XYZ file of C-alpha atoms in Angstrom:
616
model
C -14.462 9.505 -13.387
C -12.578 11.934 -11.210
C -13.486 15.583 -11.597
C -10.527 17.377 -13.061
C -9.668 21.034 -12.844
C -8.153 23.087 -15.576
C -4.408 23.345 -15.184
C -4.514 27.088 -14.625
C -6.155 26.505 -11.246
C -3.091 24.626 -10.040
C -0.532 27.424 -10.143
C -0.718 28.470 -6.517
C 1.182 25.898 -4.479
C 3.475 23.553 -6.366
C 6.165 22.434 -3.908
C 9.368 20.740 -4.851
C 7.921 17.328 -4.050
C 6.176 17.273 -7.445
C 9.112 18.510 -9.509
C 11.002 15.987 -11.606
C 8.184 13.481 -11.173
C 5.838 14.863 -13.800
C 4.814 18.095 -15.454
C 1.934 20.375 -14.602
C -1.133 18.201 -15.170
C -4.663 18.609 -13.976
C -5.690 17.157 -10.668
C -8.596 16.088 -8.551
C -11.344 18.441 -7.472
C -10.166 20.646 -4.645
C -11.747 20.799 -1.270
C -12.825 24.315 -0.465
C -11.463 26.527 2.248
C -13.846 25.012 4.747
C -13.336 21.269 4.833
C -15.855 19.066 6.588
C -13.748 17.197 9.096
C -16.866 15.528 10.464
C -16.459 14.322 14.029
C -12.922 13.076 13.509
C -11.372 11.837 16.763
C -7.764 12.372 17.622
C -7.018 8.709 17.568
C -3.964 8.483 19.779
C -4.601 11.332 22.095
C -2.280 12.703 24.697
C -4.395 13.467 27.725
C -1.771 14.690 30.117
C -3.973 17.655 30.966
C -7.357 16.037 30.496
C -7.633 14.899 34.070
C -5.383 15.227 37.134
C -3.296 12.064 37.281
C -3.805 11.736 41.006
C -7.539 11.632 40.450
C -7.136 9.082 37.686
C -4.881 6.912 39.851
C -7.416 6.964 42.644
C -10.254 6.152 40.292
C -8.535 3.146 38.750
C -7.490 1.871 42.143
C -11.104 2.127 43.181
C -12.275 0.500 39.948
C -10.076 -2.531 40.532
C -10.753 -2.923 44.248
C -14.094 -1.369 45.174
C -16.769 -4.090 45.421
C -19.426 -1.511 44.532
C -17.866 -1.021 41.131
C -17.278 -4.726 40.702
C -20.920 -5.350 41.514
C -22.141 -2.818 38.978
C -23.208 -5.611 36.664
C -25.606 -6.936 39.244
C -26.931 -3.563 40.395
C -30.692 -3.616 40.683
C -31.260 -0.213 39.077
C -30.879 0.361 35.348
C -29.953 3.967 36.006
C -27.195 2.925 38.400
C -25.716 0.559 35.838
C -25.773 3.188 33.115
C -24.221 5.770 35.430
C -21.430 3.338 36.324
C -20.846 2.651 32.655
C -20.654 6.343 31.772
C -18.352 7.129 34.690
C -15.918 4.388 33.736
C -16.126 5.353 30.077
C -15.347 9.026 30.621
C -12.428 8.317 32.923
C -10.899 5.613 30.729
C -10.986 7.965 27.735
C -8.978 10.507 29.722
C -6.079 8.161 30.404
C -3.004 7.297 28.398
C -1.432 4.302 30.196
C 1.347 3.878 27.676
C 4.142 5.161 29.891
C 2.563 4.365 33.242
C 2.900 0.695 34.128
C 0.887 1.075 37.312
C -2.120 2.239 35.296
C -1.769 -0.211 32.429
C -3.321 -3.250 34.098
C -6.086 -1.228 35.750
C -6.815 0.494 32.446
C -7.474 -2.785 30.651
C -9.392 -4.179 33.606
C -11.669 -1.169 33.270
C -12.172 -1.839 29.565
C -13.083 -5.409 30.465
C -15.669 -4.048 32.934
C -17.090 -1.832 30.201
C -17.294 -4.727 27.757
C -19.165 -6.864 30.267
C -21.466 -4.001 31.193
C -22.489 -3.148 27.633
C -23.648 -6.735 27.147
C -26.268 -6.083 29.823
C -29.556 -4.887 28.291
C -29.898 -2.432 31.173
C -26.908 -0.606 29.704
C -27.086 -1.521 26.024
C -30.701 -0.427 25.612
C -30.131 3.004 27.148
C -26.712 4.176 25.976
C -26.564 7.431 24.079
C -24.994 8.143 20.722
C -22.037 9.749 22.463
C -21.679 6.731 24.785
C -21.354 4.362 21.846
C -18.889 6.657 20.091
C -16.751 6.956 23.228
C -16.831 3.191 23.705
C -15.827 2.476 20.092
C -13.118 5.127 20.228
C -11.794 3.669 23.480
C -11.543 0.213 21.924
C -9.736 1.625 18.911
C -7.242 3.538 21.041
C -6.735 0.555 23.326
C -5.673 -1.677 20.451
C -2.914 0.819 19.695
C -1.977 1.170 23.363
C -1.695 -2.582 23.796
C 0.319 -3.111 20.627
C 2.695 -0.288 21.523
C 3.117 -1.720 25.001
C 4.062 -5.055 23.481
C 6.555 -3.559 21.027
C 8.098 -1.129 23.484
C 9.064 -3.880 25.905
C 12.222 -5.916 25.480
C 12.122 -8.010 22.344
C 14.106 -10.632 24.246
C 11.124 -11.910 26.155
C 10.617 -15.591 26.886
C 7.693 -17.125 25.086
C 6.614 -19.150 28.104
C 5.526 -16.373 30.445
C 2.011 -17.455 31.288
C 0.781 -14.062 32.391
C 1.001 -12.648 28.899
C -1.066 -9.571 29.585
C -0.811 -8.044 26.128
C -1.979 -11.296 24.523
C -4.881 -11.569 26.957
C -5.759 -7.944 26.285
C -5.713 -8.572 22.537
C -8.144 -11.461 22.910
C -10.446 -9.351 25.064
C -10.300 -6.381 22.673
C -10.977 -8.538 19.611
C -13.988 -10.044 21.327
C -15.305 -6.630 22.362
C -14.816 -5.158 18.885
C -16.586 -8.031 17.148
C -19.370 -7.909 19.716
C -19.932 -4.219 18.975
C -19.894 -4.932 15.232
C -22.441 -7.726 15.701
C -24.714 -5.391 17.650
C -24.524 -2.814 14.885
C -25.253 -5.377 12.154
C -28.209 -6.693 14.145
C -29.592 -3.156 14.285
C -29.335 -2.717 18.032
C -27.789 0.754 17.772
C -29.481 1.736 14.513
C -31.286 4.735 15.998
C -28.089 6.254 17.396
C -25.441 5.053 14.937
C -23.434 7.779 13.240
C -20.430 7.966 10.927
C -17.829 8.845 13.599
C -18.747 5.754 15.625
C -18.722 3.518 12.578
C -15.401 4.951 11.464
C -13.529 4.302 14.706
C -15.001 0.808 14.882
C -13.737 0.088 11.368
C -10.334 1.484 12.341
C -10.232 -0.812 15.360
C -11.099 -3.775 13.151
C -8.457 -2.668 10.669
C -5.775 -2.725 13.355
C -6.601 -6.381 13.993
C -6.725 -7.099 10.239
C -10.360 -8.164 10.432
C -10.754 -7.428 6.738
C -13.554 -9.879 5.835
C -15.519 -8.767 8.906
C -15.057 -5.120 7.934
C -16.419 -5.775 4.459
C -19.353 -7.776 5.821
C -20.231 -5.002 8.280
C -20.028 -2.333 5.596
C -22.020 -4.237 2.987
C -24.728 -5.053 5.523
C -25.064 -1.344 6.262
C -25.026 -0.278 2.615
C -27.870 -2.701 1.913
C -29.975 -1.331 4.776
C -31.993 1.595 3.432
C -32.388 3.127 6.893
C -28.662 3.581 7.500
C -27.031 3.205 4.076
C -26.298 6.935 3.868
C -24.054 6.629 6.927
C -22.070 3.787 5.363
C -21.524 5.800 2.184
C -20.173 8.926 3.859
C -16.757 9.971 2.637
C -15.101 9.382 6.015
C -16.335 5.775 5.930
C -15.332 5.212 2.313
C -11.841 6.451 3.140
C -11.441 3.531 5.558
C -13.260 0.730 3.754
C -12.370 1.217 0.079
C -8.683 0.238 0.450
C -9.784 -2.931 2.230
C -12.275 -3.856 -0.481
C -9.573 -3.330 -3.103
C -6.814 -5.215 -1.275
C -9.186 -8.079 -0.480
C -10.251 -8.161 -4.150
C -13.883 -7.501 -3.305
C -13.787 -4.733 -5.919
C -11.332 -4.113 -8.716
C -9.815 -0.710 -9.385
C -12.497 0.424 -11.838
C -15.261 -0.570 -9.415
C -13.607 1.404 -6.631
C -13.480 4.440 -8.914
C -17.181 4.014 -9.688
C -18.063 3.908 -5.988
C -15.972 7.024 -5.437
C -17.590 8.886 -8.317
C -21.146 7.956 -7.366
C -20.662 9.188 -3.830
C -18.834 12.443 -4.559
C -20.530 13.744 -7.714
C -23.135 15.790 -5.840
C -20.828 17.147 -3.134
C -19.062 20.513 -3.360
C -15.872 19.168 -1.775
C -14.062 15.873 -1.335
C -12.907 14.937 2.142
C -9.123 15.032 2.456
C -9.007 11.509 3.898
C -10.896 10.133 0.907
C -8.510 11.960 -1.419
C -5.620 10.263 0.328
C -7.350 6.906 0.154
C -8.008 7.175 -3.577
C -4.397 8.174 -4.118
C -3.156 5.104 -2.248
C -5.453 2.775 -4.172
C -4.359 4.353 -7.461
C -0.696 3.779 -6.627
C -1.326 0.144 -5.735
C -3.166 -0.256 -9.025
C -0.242 1.248 -10.944
C -2.108 4.450 -11.812
C 0.681 6.764 -10.697
C -0.671 9.809 -12.528
C -3.881 9.693 -10.522
C -1.865 9.111 -7.360
C 0.142 12.252 -8.070
C -3.097 14.131 -8.761
C -4.348 13.182 -5.322
C -1.099 14.256 -3.697
C -1.156 17.626 -5.413
C -4.784 18.162 -4.455
C -3.987 17.372 -0.837
C -1.194 19.936 -0.940
C -3.746 22.528 -2.061
C -6.084 21.467 0.728
C -3.209 21.997 3.129
C -2.566 25.480 1.733
C -6.198 26.590 1.758
C -7.376 25.277 5.110
C -7.180 26.939 8.467
C -4.088 26.228 10.517
C -6.081 24.282 13.116
C -6.934 21.607 10.540
C -3.525 21.236 8.966
C -2.294 18.497 11.277
C -4.979 16.132 10.025
C -4.317 16.984 6.383
C -0.603 16.451 6.954
C -1.291 12.963 8.263
C -3.072 12.096 5.020
C -0.227 13.633 3.030
C 2.288 11.603 4.987
C 0.414 8.346 4.449
C 0.085 8.998 0.718
C 3.768 9.878 0.500
C 4.665 6.589 2.219
C 2.471 4.715 -0.237
C 4.567 6.058 -3.091
C 7.607 4.630 -1.295
C 6.177 1.246 -0.403
C 3.669 0.481 -3.152
C 5.013 2.112 -6.300
C 6.634 -0.455 -8.602
C 8.374 2.303 -10.570
C 11.509 2.454 -8.433
C 12.558 5.825 -9.865
C 9.358 7.390 -8.548
C 9.622 5.495 -5.259
C 13.215 6.670 -4.831
C 12.208 10.265 -5.469
C 9.728 10.132 -2.601
C 12.122 8.150 -0.414
C 14.920 10.683 -0.891
C 12.611 13.553 0.016
C 12.049 11.923 3.415
C 15.643 11.062 4.286
C 16.858 14.447 3.060
C 14.151 16.307 4.987
C 13.192 18.180 1.830
C 9.436 18.351 2.404
C 6.830 20.934 3.391
C 5.329 18.286 5.668
C 6.722 15.701 8.057
C 6.833 11.995 7.172
C 7.748 9.280 9.644
C 9.586 6.691 7.557
C 7.796 3.551 8.679
C 9.735 0.305 8.419
C 6.962 -1.732 6.712
C 6.976 0.708 3.793
C 10.736 0.356 3.388
C 10.294 -3.400 3.690
C 7.819 -3.279 0.809
C 10.182 -1.056 -1.176
C 12.984 -3.617 -0.852
C 10.664 -6.395 -2.010
C 9.551 -4.284 -4.970
C 13.186 -3.791 -5.924
C 13.667 -7.553 -6.019
C 10.476 -8.015 -8.025
C 11.583 -5.616 -10.765
C 15.213 -6.843 -10.745
C 16.829 -3.707 -9.396
C 20.608 -3.991 -8.837
C 21.816 -5.080 -5.409
C 23.431 -1.701 -4.873
C 20.040 -0.002 -5.205
C 18.649 -2.221 -2.455
C 21.752 -1.560 -0.367
C 21.266 2.183 -0.858
C 17.700 2.121 0.476
C 18.717 0.017 3.484
C 21.782 2.118 4.328
C 19.904 5.397 3.960
C 17.094 4.140 6.201
C 19.489 2.974 8.921
C 21.177 6.369 8.830
C 17.840 8.163 8.902
C 16.647 6.181 11.917
C 19.943 6.697 13.708
C 19.668 10.458 13.247
C 16.141 10.579 14.633
C 15.573 11.696 18.190
C 12.961 9.035 18.778
C 11.959 6.650 21.509
C 14.603 3.893 21.630
C 12.138 1.055 22.107
C 10.138 2.087 19.050
C 13.341 2.409 17.043
C 14.369 -1.113 18.033
C 11.210 -2.538 16.506
C 11.774 -0.492 13.342
C 15.382 -1.675 13.061
C 14.214 -5.255 13.574
C 11.680 -5.029 10.720
C 14.107 -3.223 8.431
C 17.084 -5.505 9.032
C 15.052 -8.695 8.876
C 13.636 -7.629 5.522
C 17.016 -6.586 4.178
C 18.841 -9.780 5.134
C 15.978 -11.908 3.894
C 16.411 -10.197 0.523
C 20.214 -10.333 0.749
C 20.386 -14.099 1.178
C 17.843 -14.601 -1.587
C 20.010 -12.557 -3.931
C 23.129 -14.352 -2.716
C 21.879 -17.892 -2.056
C 25.366 -19.428 -2.177
C 28.683 -18.629 -0.560
C 31.083 -17.158 -3.103
C 33.901 -14.658 -2.922
C 31.491 -11.990 -4.146
C 28.723 -12.817 -1.668
C 31.155 -13.127 1.231
C 32.717 -9.752 0.416
C 29.284 -8.149 0.112
C 28.193 -9.503 3.510
C 31.324 -8.100 5.151
C 30.651 -4.786 3.413
C 27.102 -4.696 4.767
C 28.207 -5.368 8.347
C 30.930 -2.720 8.045
C 28.417 -0.178 6.710
C 26.102 -0.777 9.652
C 28.997 -0.427 12.110
C 29.917 2.974 10.676
C 26.376 4.247 11.251
C 25.596 2.803 14.676
C 27.103 0.283 17.083
C 26.603 -3.377 16.238
C 24.022 -4.723 18.681
C 22.308 -8.001 19.495
C 19.209 -7.223 17.432
C 21.358 -6.793 14.341
C 23.492 -9.908 14.790
C 20.500 -12.059 15.716
C 18.826 -10.948 12.500
C 21.859 -11.716 10.341
C 22.218 -15.186 11.861
C 18.492 -15.945 11.663
C 18.497 -15.217 7.927
C 21.845 -16.890 7.181
C 21.370 -19.581 4.520
C 24.847 -20.464 3.293
C 25.194 -23.282 5.837
C 28.952 -22.870 5.903
C 30.363 -23.518 9.358
C 33.416 -21.250 9.049
C 31.463 -18.161 7.999
C 28.774 -18.931 10.572
C 31.335 -19.009 13.388
C 32.802 -15.745 12.113
C 29.365 -14.190 12.455
C 29.128 -15.482 16.023
C 32.511 -13.939 16.840
C 30.996 -10.512 16.198
C 29.186 -10.689 19.544
C 32.600 -10.619 21.242
C 34.368 -8.374 18.751
C 31.766 -5.640 19.209
C 31.244 -6.238 22.953
C 27.566 -6.928 22.396
C 25.424 -7.300 25.507
C 23.690 -10.630 24.985
C 20.352 -12.004 26.082
C 19.145 -15.634 26.012
C 17.723 -14.964 22.554
C 21.126 -14.817 20.869
C 22.073 -18.246 22.226
C 18.779 -19.674 20.999
C 19.192 -18.130 17.552
C 22.637 -19.686 17.196
C 21.528 -23.104 18.401
C 18.514 -23.097 16.106
C 20.595 -22.172 13.053
C 23.091 -24.963 13.802
C 20.281 -27.304 12.836
C 20.862 -26.310 9.190
C 24.633 -26.847 9.211
C 25.769 -30.432 8.812
C 29.379 -29.794 9.817
C 28.469 -29.362 13.494
C 28.811 -32.560 15.481
C 26.952 -33.443 18.663
C 29.848 -32.421 20.893
C 29.739 -28.902 19.469
C 25.974 -28.750 19.811
C 26.290 -29.819 23.449
C 28.873 -27.091 24.018
C 26.464 -24.479 22.604
C 23.661 -25.875 24.775
C 25.874 -25.600 27.850
C 26.767 -22.005 26.948
C 23.077 -21.177 26.760
C 22.374 -22.784 30.139
C 25.323 -20.983 31.714
C 23.893 -17.679 30.524
C 20.456 -18.558 31.893
C 22.016 -19.436 35.229
C 23.987 -16.183 35.320
C 20.755 -14.329 34.475
C 19.044 -15.832 37.562
C 16.791 -18.256 35.699
C 15.687 -21.176 37.848
C 14.341 -23.211 34.918
C 15.008 -23.925 31.243
C 12.457 -21.948 29.199
C 10.381 -23.537 26.475
C 12.191 -21.342 23.933
C 15.504 -23.026 24.771
C 13.979 -26.484 24.438
C 12.666 -25.413 21.024
C 16.121 -24.238 19.942
C 17.673 -27.559 20.988
C 14.917 -29.436 19.169
C 15.522 -27.486 15.943
C 19.259 -28.082 16.190
C 18.895 -31.838 16.563
C 15.837 -34.046 16.215
C 13.937 -31.630 13.938
C 16.956 -30.753 11.791
C 17.631 -32.197 8.321
C 20.276 -34.320 10.055
C 17.942 -36.113 12.402
C 19.589 -39.500 11.944
C 22.855 -38.262 13.444
C 21.305 -36.099 16.181
C 18.082 -37.726 17.400
C 19.559 -40.052 20.021
C 21.761 -37.247 21.313
C 18.688 -35.019 21.698
C 16.866 -37.694 23.679
C 19.864 -38.077 25.950
C 19.949 -34.336 26.694
C 16.188 -34.291 27.247
C 16.441 -37.193 29.670
C 19.209 -35.447 31.608
C 17.452 -32.067 31.925
C 13.789 -33.111 31.813
C 13.056 -31.957 35.374
C 14.460 -28.490 34.688
C 11.202 -27.391 33.073
C 9.546 -24.420 34.728
C 6.611 -26.320 36.218
C 3.920 -28.860 35.356
C 2.284 -26.541 32.856
C 5.571 -26.190 30.998
C 5.937 -29.981 30.890
C 2.444 -30.379 29.476
C 3.070 -27.674 26.913
C 6.335 -29.346 25.907
C 4.727 -32.773 25.594
C 1.737 -31.438 23.662
C 4.061 -30.329 20.865
C 4.910 -33.963 20.121
C 1.464 -35.539 20.372
C 0.469 -35.014 16.744
C 3.921 -35.776 15.336
C 3.681 -39.487 14.724
C 7.187 -39.698 13.265
C 8.698 -38.553 16.550
C 6.384 -39.525 19.378
C 7.628 -43.109 19.630
C 11.134 -41.936 20.500
C 10.302 -38.831 22.551
C 7.813 -40.732 24.711
C 10.575 -43.087 25.836
C 11.870 -40.391 28.199
C 8.488 -40.391 29.938
C 7.522 -44.065 29.796
C 10.743 -46.027 30.249
C 12.240 -46.336 33.717
C 15.863 -45.984 32.618
C 15.943 -45.404 28.882
C 19.179 -46.074 27.032
C 20.037 -44.047 23.968
C 22.402 -44.833 21.140
C 24.706 -41.859 21.638
C 28.295 -41.886 22.821
C 28.030 -38.318 24.115
C 28.423 -37.950 27.862
C 25.833 -35.448 29.088
C 26.984 -34.103 32.438
C 24.940 -31.539 34.334
C 27.229 -28.804 35.669
C 26.896 -27.177 39.067
C 24.417 -24.342 38.687
C 23.874 -21.355 40.927
C 20.194 -20.806 40.116
C 19.024 -23.412 37.602
C 17.441 -26.360 39.351
C 15.035 -29.266 39.041
C 11.489 -27.985 39.478
C 9.155 -30.809 38.485
C 8.795 -34.569 38.022
C 8.648 -34.661 34.230
C 7.900 -38.379 33.970
C 4.982 -38.213 36.380
C 3.444 -35.220 34.628
C 3.826 -36.405 31.032
C 3.203 -40.153 31.301
C -0.617 -39.781 31.112
C -0.224 -37.821 27.875
C 2.165 -40.194 26.139
C 0.901 -43.588 27.297
C -2.311 -43.643 25.168
C -0.331 -42.466 22.107
C 2.467 -45.028 22.382
C 2.200 -47.516 19.561
């Protein structure tokens, strides 16, 4: 179905990336020297020179405080509302709040204003084509900004911080994106809809994994004769076809038919669509076609003007990563992997952790030797360590990589043996030779540990001290949670670990026991496989520290967890409903003298109304 060129047209640019993978075969139809890049936005733009930052600061301060702007929704003139909308839209698109905390909150408040304003018919009925594109593009960029903000912060955050701005922003952005999609499906913007707007909207939906909604939006457009041509443009197909394949809406042959029908009368194929078809081919196991697409993209790169090469390189990079993460032929995947870590490429590829994660899983699926898996992990750690990249982004990549590796490791070595123990020590030693052992690494090892041997587990814990690891509350929680799987720990030892965790909280200026710590204690005791030996002890600790919750909301959140757990509620509710409950545990729970931790709330008073109706 793909148009193939004679092999003699492929002799111009055959870089080393294709050598040793296959011979000189024919490939997909080339794009010409002038590629139609349509109205492709630079998705994650750097606008440091787009607008003076002082002006932007002043504008956002005004946007968040000026009652005139806040009252824009109720302005009596349609023109005034539209002008406000356009002013906010232009300014918001000029700002990158990623590394400016003072702008971050105001930036998302402005997006919220825009979302509310576009729901007003006085704005919605009069926006221009460019307005809708800018709005869709802003939403798409904002999803990335918000996700990056979340990942770039400390991964040792408490889960009970109520003002979870990134979560609130996600909810708002999802609502705004779906609202825009609904308006498009209903035909509200039919007269001004174009492919660039539709594309960035689909990309925004893709970031939130709204795959069924994407397919519904696309199919509704394809079936509308007035706008179907827009939905079948190559830039749109490049976004939607992988989703339809992955969601099993179309099989591989059907995807090829859609591609052929919509490219047969065009002189060139868009580079993004070439990359998309290559990725789908690889996932379908059609590696020859995937290589064809890669070679064609390399020719597009060679033939196009320098100004366009950055966009072509992005498609090349994504296709290259697909060979690493989706190719089940590990020899081919390794070839592409090695080209990245060795830097032996005519284009730059950022080795993304999810693709390596998929590679490791593929190795397990096809029964590759453990040493092959170890090679990919070790090489990736070394590659990341050599990169001059933002530390916070690297931390998230290490976390994904190491979690995947140790998940695989303990599946391959499900039991403690001399061989498995030696291999685990080898892995830790390898990591230590590449970069310093840190909390992220040790937390990941312990979280995935499945041998349930107390001696080895305590040896792992000793690594925090051996390597002088700076610890956060998370490490104490991880340890306590994992103790729930190990029968050899008695209640006295669990209490000692609990006290260590509280001492660290106190030294870290916490005034309350976070929900995450209560969850760790719960998993170590009453929710563990050894509930019979640990339940009464848990209740005794809960009774002693019940008023150390953060506030009434934390108490309600804690109690709510138990309401639908009929096997536990009878016992847990005793702490709330009985005046002086007595528990069948010989452990003496003594509250030490804290510097910061304190009683903050009357737990019984707050939770009694929740438990009383449920008590049987």
